[in-house]
Amino acid sequence: MGFTGEDITELSDRLIDGLMAWGDGAAIAGRVAEHRKAGADHVAVMLVNQGDPRESWGTLARALLETGEAR
């Protein structure tokens, strides 16, 4: 996948950015859209945060609906 041993050992920003979508709802919806444009027909989303999961899922769901990525 193009990551170096150092990327993996050091958990580099490049590795994290390549493997995880993070940020606000719009940023995550944008990453989902990138995967779909690249040909993915299924994109799994799992929240990893310390906030209220109901609020986080609601925020993400609204962002996915606004971008048309909720299917």
Short mmCIF file of C-alpha atoms in Angstrom, two decimals:
data_model
loop_
_atom_site.label_atom_id
_atom_site.label_comp_id
_atom_site.label_asym_id
_atom_site.label_seq_id
_atom_site.Cartn_x
_atom_site.Cartn_y
_atom_site.Cartn_z
CA MET A 1 0.00 0.00 0.00
CA GLY A 2 3.03 2.26 -0.21
CA PHE A 3 3.68 2.73 3.49
CA THR A 4 7.21 2.41 4.81
CA GLY A 5 8.29 0.47 7.86
CA GLU A 6 8.89 3.80 9.55
CA ASP A 7 5.32 4.94 8.76
CA ILE A 8 4.04 1.83 10.51
CA THR A 9 6.44 1.89 13.44
CA GLU A 10 5.99 5.60 14.10
CA LEU A 11 2.24 5.66 13.25
CA SER A 12 2.99 8.56 10.93
CA ASP A 13 0.43 11.16 9.96
CA ARG A 14 0.64 9.78 6.41
CA LEU A 15 -0.34 6.32 7.63
CA ILE A 16 -3.20 7.57 9.79
CA ASP A 17 -4.50 9.84 7.01
CA GLY A 18 -4.29 6.95 4.55
CA LEU A 19 -6.16 4.47 6.72
CA MET A 20 -8.65 6.57 8.66
CA ALA A 21 -11.14 9.28 7.85
CA TRP A 22 -11.20 11.83 10.62
CA GLY A 23 -12.55 15.30 11.26
CA ASP A 24 -16.04 16.70 11.25
CA GLY A 25 -18.99 15.09 9.49
CA ALA A 26 -18.31 16.88 6.20
CA ALA A 27 -14.67 15.74 6.15
CA ILE A 28 -15.62 12.12 6.78
CA ALA A 29 -18.41 12.25 4.19
CA GLY A 30 -15.84 13.62 1.75
CA ARG A 31 -13.54 10.66 2.36
CA VAL A 32 -16.46 8.26 1.83
CA ALA A 33 -17.15 10.04 -1.48
CA GLU A 34 -13.47 9.64 -2.47
CA HIS A 35 -13.68 5.88 -1.90
CA ARG A 36 -16.90 5.62 -3.91
CA LYS A 37 -15.45 7.68 -6.78
CA ALA A 38 -12.45 5.33 -6.78
CA GLY A 39 -14.82 2.41 -7.37
CA ALA A 40 -15.82 1.16 -3.92
CA ASP A 41 -19.38 -0.10 -3.85
CA HIS A 42 -19.34 -0.64 -0.07
CA VAL A 43 -17.71 1.63 2.50
CA ALA A 44 -17.83 0.65 6.18
CA VAL A 45 -17.86 3.40 8.79
CA MET A 46 -17.04 2.93 12.45
CA LEU A 47 -16.87 5.76 14.96
CA VAL A 48 -13.86 6.01 17.23
CA ASN A 49 -14.32 8.90 19.61
CA GLN A 50 -14.92 9.81 23.20
CA GLY A 51 -18.08 11.82 22.70
CA ASP A 52 -21.72 10.82 22.80
CA PRO A 53 -22.06 8.15 20.08
CA ARG A 54 -25.68 9.11 19.37
CA GLU A 55 -24.68 12.69 18.68
CA SER A 56 -21.69 11.61 16.60
CA TRP A 57 -23.72 9.16 14.49
CA GLY A 58 -26.38 11.84 14.00
CA THR A 59 -23.81 14.38 12.83
CA LEU A 60 -22.23 11.88 10.45
CA ALA A 61 -25.58 10.67 9.14
CA ARG A 62 -26.65 14.24 8.34
CA ALA A 63 -23.36 14.90 6.53
CA LEU A 64 -23.68 11.68 4.49
CA LEU A 65 -27.25 12.54 3.56
CA GLU A 66 -26.27 16.06 2.51
CA THR A 67 -23.57 14.74 0.20
CA GLY A 68 -25.70 11.91 -1.16
CA GLU A 69 -23.32 9.27 0.22
CA ALA A 70 -25.86 7.65 2.56
CA ARG A 71 -27.10 4.59 0.69
#
